[in-house]
PDB file of C-alpha atoms in Angstrom:
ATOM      1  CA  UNK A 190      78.256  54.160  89.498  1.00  0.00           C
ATOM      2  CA  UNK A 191      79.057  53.094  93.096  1.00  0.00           C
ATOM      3  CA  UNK A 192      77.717  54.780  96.675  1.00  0.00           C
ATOM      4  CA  UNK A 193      80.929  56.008  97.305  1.00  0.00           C
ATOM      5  CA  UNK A 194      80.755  57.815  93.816  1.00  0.00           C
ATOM      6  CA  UNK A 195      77.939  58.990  94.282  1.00  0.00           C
ATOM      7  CA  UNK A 196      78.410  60.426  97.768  1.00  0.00           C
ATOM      8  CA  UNK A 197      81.581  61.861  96.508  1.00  0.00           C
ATOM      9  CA  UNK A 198      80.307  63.996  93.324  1.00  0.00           C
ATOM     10  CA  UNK A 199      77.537  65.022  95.756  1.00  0.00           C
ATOM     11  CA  UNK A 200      79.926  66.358  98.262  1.00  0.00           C
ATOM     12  CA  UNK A 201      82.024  67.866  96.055  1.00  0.00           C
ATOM     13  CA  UNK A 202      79.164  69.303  94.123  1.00  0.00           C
ATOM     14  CA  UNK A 203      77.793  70.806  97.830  1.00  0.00           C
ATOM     15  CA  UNK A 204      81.283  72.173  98.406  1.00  0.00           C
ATOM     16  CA  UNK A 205      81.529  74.191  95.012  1.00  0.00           C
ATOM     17  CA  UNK A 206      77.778  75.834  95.605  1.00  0.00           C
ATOM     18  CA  UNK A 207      79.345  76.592  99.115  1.00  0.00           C
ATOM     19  CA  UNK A 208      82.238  78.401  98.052  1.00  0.00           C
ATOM     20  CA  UNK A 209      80.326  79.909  94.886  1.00  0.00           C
ATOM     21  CA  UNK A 210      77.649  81.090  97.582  1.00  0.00           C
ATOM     22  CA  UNK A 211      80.580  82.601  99.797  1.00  0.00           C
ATOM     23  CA  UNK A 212      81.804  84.816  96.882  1.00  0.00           C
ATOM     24  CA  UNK A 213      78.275  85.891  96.000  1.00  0.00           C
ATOM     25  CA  UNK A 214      77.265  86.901  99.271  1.00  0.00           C
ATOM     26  CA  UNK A 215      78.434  90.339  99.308  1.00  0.00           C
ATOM     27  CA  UNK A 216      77.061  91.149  96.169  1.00  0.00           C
ATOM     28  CA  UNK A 217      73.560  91.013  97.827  1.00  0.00           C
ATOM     29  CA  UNK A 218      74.478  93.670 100.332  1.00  0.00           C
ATOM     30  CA  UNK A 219      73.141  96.789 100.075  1.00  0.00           C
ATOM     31  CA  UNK A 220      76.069  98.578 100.819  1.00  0.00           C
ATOM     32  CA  UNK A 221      79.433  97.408  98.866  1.00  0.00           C
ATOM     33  CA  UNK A 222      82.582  98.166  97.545  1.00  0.00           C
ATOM     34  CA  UNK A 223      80.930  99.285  93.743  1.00  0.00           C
ATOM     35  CA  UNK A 224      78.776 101.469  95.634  1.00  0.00           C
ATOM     36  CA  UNK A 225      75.361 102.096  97.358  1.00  0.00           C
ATOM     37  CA  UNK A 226      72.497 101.899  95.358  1.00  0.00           C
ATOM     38  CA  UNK A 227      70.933 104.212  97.736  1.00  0.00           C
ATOM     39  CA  UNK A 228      74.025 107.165  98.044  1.00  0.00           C
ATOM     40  CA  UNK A 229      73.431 109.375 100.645  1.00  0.00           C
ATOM     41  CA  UNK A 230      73.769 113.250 100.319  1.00  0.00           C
ATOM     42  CA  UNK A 231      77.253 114.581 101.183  1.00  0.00           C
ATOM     43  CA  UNK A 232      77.461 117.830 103.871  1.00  0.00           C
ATOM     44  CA  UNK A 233      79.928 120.294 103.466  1.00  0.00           C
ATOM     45  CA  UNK A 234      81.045 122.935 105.955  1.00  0.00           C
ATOM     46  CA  UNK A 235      82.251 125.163 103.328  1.00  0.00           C
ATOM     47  CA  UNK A 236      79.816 127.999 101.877  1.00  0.00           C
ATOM     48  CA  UNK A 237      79.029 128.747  98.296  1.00  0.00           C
ATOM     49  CA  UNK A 238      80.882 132.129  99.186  1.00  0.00           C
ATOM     50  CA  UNK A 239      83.760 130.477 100.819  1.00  0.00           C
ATOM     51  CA  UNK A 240      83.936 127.881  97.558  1.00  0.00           C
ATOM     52  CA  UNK A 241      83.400 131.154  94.954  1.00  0.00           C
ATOM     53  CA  UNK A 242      86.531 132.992  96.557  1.00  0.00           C
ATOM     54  CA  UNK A 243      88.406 129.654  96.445  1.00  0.00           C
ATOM     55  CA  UNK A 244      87.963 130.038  92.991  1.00  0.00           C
ATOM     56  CA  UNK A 245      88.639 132.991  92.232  1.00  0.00           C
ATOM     57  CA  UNK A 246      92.185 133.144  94.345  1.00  0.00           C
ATOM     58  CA  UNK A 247      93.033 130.133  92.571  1.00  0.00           C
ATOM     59  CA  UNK A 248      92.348 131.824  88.804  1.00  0.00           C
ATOM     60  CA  UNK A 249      95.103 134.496  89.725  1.00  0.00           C
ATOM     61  CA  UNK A 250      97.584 132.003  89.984  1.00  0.00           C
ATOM     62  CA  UNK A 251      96.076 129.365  87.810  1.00  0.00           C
ATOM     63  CA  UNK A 252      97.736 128.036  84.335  1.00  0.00           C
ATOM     64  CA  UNK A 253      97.261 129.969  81.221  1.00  0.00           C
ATOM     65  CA  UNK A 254      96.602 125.898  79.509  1.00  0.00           C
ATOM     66  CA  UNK A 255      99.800 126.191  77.796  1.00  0.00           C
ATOM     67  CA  UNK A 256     100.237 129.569  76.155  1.00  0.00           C
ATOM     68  CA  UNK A 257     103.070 131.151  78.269  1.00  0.00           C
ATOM     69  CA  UNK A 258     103.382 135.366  79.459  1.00  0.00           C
ATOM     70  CA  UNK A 259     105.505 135.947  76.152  1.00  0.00           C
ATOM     71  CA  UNK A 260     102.967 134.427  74.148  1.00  0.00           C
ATOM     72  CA  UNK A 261      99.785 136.475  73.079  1.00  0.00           C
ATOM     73  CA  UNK A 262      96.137 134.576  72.778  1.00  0.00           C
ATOM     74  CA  UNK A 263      94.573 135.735  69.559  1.00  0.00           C
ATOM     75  CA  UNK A 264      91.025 137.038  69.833  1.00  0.00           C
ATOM     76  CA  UNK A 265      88.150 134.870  69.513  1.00  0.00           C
ATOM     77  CA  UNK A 266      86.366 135.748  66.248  1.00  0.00           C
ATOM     78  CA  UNK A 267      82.961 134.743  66.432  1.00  0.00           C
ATOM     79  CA  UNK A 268      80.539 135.410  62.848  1.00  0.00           C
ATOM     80  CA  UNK A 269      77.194 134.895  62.573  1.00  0.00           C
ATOM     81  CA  UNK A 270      75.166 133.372  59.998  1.00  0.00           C
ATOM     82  CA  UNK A 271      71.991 134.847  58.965  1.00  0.00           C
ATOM     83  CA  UNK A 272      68.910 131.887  59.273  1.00  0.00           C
ATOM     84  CA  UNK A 273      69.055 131.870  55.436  1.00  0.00           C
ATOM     85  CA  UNK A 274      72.461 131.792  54.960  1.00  0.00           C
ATOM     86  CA  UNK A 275      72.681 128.570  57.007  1.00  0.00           C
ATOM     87  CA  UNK A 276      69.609 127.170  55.191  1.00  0.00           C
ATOM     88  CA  UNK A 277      71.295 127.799  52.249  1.00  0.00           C
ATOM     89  CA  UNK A 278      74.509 126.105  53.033  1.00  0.00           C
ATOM     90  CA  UNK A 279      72.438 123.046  54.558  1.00  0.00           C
ATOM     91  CA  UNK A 280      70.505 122.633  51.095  1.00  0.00           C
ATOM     92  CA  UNK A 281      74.011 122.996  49.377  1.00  0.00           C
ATOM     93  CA  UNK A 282      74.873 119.850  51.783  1.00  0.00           C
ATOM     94  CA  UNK A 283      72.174 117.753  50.860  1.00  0.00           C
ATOM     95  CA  UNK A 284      72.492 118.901  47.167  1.00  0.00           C
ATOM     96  CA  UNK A 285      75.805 118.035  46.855  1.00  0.00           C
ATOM     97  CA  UNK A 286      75.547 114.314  48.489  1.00  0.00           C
ATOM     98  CA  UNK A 287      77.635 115.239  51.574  1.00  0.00           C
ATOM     99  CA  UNK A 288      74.625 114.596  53.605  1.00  0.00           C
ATOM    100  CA  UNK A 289      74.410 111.293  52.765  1.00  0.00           C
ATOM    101  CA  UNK A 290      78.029 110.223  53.066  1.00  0.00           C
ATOM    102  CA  UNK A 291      78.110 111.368  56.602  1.00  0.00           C
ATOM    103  CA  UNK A 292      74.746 109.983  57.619  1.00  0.00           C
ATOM    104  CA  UNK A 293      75.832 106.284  56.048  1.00  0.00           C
ATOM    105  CA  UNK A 294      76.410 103.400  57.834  1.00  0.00           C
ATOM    106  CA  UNK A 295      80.173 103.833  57.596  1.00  0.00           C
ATOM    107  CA  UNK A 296      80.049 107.817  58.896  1.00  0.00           C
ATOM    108  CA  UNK A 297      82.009 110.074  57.241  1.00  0.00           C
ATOM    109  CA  UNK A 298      84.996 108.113  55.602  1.00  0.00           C
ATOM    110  CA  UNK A 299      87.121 110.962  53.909  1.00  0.00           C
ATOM    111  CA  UNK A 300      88.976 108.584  52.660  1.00  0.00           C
ATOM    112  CA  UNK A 301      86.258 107.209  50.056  1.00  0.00           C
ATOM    113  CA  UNK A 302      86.666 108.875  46.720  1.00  0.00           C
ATOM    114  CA  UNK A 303      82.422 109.112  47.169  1.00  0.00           C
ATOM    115  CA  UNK A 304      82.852 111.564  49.901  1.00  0.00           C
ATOM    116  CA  UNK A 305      85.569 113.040  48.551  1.00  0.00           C
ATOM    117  CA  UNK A 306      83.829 114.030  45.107  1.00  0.00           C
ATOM    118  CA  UNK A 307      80.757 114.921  47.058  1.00  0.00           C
ATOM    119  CA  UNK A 308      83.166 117.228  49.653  1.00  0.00           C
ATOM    120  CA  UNK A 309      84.660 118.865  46.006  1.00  0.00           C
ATOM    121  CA  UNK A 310      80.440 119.114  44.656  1.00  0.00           C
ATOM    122  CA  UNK A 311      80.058 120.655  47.894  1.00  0.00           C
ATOM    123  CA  UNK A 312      82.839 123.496  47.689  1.00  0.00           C
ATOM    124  CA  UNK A 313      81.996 123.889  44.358  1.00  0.00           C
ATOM    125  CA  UNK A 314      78.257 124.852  45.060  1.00  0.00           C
ATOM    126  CA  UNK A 315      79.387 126.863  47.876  1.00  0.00           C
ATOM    127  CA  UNK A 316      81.863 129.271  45.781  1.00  0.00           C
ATOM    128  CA  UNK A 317      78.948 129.576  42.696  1.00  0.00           C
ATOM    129  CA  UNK A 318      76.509 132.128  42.080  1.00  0.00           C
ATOM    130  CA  UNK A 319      73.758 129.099  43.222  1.00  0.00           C
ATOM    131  CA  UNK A 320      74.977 129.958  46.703  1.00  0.00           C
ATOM    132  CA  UNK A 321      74.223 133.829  47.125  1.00  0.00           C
ATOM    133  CA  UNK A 322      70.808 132.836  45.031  1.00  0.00           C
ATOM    134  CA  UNK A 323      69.707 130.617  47.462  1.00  0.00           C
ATOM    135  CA  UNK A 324      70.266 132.904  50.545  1.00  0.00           C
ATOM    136  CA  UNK A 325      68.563 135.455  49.023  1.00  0.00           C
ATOM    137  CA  UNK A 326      65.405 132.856  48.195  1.00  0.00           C
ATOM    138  CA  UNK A 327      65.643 131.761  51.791  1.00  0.00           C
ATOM    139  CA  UNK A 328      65.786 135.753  52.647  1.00  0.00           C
ATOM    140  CA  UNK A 329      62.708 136.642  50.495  1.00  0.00           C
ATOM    141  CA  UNK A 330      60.920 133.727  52.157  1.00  0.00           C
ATOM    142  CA  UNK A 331      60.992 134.852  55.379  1.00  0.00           C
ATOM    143  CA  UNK A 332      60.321 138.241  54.618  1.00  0.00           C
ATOM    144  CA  UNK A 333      57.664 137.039  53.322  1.00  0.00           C
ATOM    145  CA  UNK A 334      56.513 134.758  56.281  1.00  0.00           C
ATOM    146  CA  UNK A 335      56.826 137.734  58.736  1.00  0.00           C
ATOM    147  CA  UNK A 336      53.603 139.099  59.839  1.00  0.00           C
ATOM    148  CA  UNK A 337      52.841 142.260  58.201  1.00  0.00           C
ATOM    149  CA  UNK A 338      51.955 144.783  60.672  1.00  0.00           C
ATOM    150  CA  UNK A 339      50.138 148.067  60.015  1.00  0.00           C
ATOM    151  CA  UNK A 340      50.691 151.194  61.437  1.00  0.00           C
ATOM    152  CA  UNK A 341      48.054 153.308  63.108  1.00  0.00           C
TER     153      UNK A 341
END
């Protein structure tokens, strides 16, 4: 390879860490476009108060998200379980093989005729007499593993 080669791959080498090292540079700032690693605290003039009544003006004039005037929101219905009840349905889960489907590797496929036959095992447990059994074992259980406390 001759000098003038050489001299030339150099300088073209020098000018490519140049312009690489131009680009770079801001990236070692500490304050950029992406943002400052060290964000200082915003201060507002507005009060909680003055932010609360904000709100609340806005709600009387705010969207009803979608349902219209003419259209009437049903009540929320809202059961509770009893703590055996649910430990009832969650053994009827893992009984059933539900559990297993939806913690695989895949997740919960529905469309595999495993889950599906574990889904119908699991609806079929859950309408049997197996069911109502195993909330009242749960029941009698804790019932049982309540202190017992005496009466003076």
């Amino acid at each position: 390879m001759s000098k003038q080669a050489s001299a030339t791959r150099f300088i073209g080498t020098a000018a490519l860490a140049a312009l690489l090292g131009t680009i770079a540079a801001p990236s070692f700032a500490g304050n950029y476009a992406e943002g400052d690693p060290r964000p200082v605290p915003l201060v507002s003039s507005t009060t909680r108060a003055a932010v609360a009544a904000d709100a609340m003006q806005w709600l009387k004039t705010a969207p009803t998200q979608g349902y219209s005037s003419s259209y009437e929101q049903q009540a929320v219905a809202v059961s509770a379980n009893s703590r055996a009840a649910v430990a009832a349905d969650t053994q009827l889960w893992i009984r059933s093989g539900l559990a297993a489907q939806q913690n695989s590797e895949a997740g919960a496929d529905t469309m595999k005729p495993g889950y599906r036959e574990a889904a119908a095992e699991y609806a079929r447990l859950r309408a049997s007499p197996a069911y109502g059994a195993l909330v009242d074992q749960f029941r009698n259980q804790q019932a049982a593993a309540q202190p017992q406390t005496r009466l003076r």
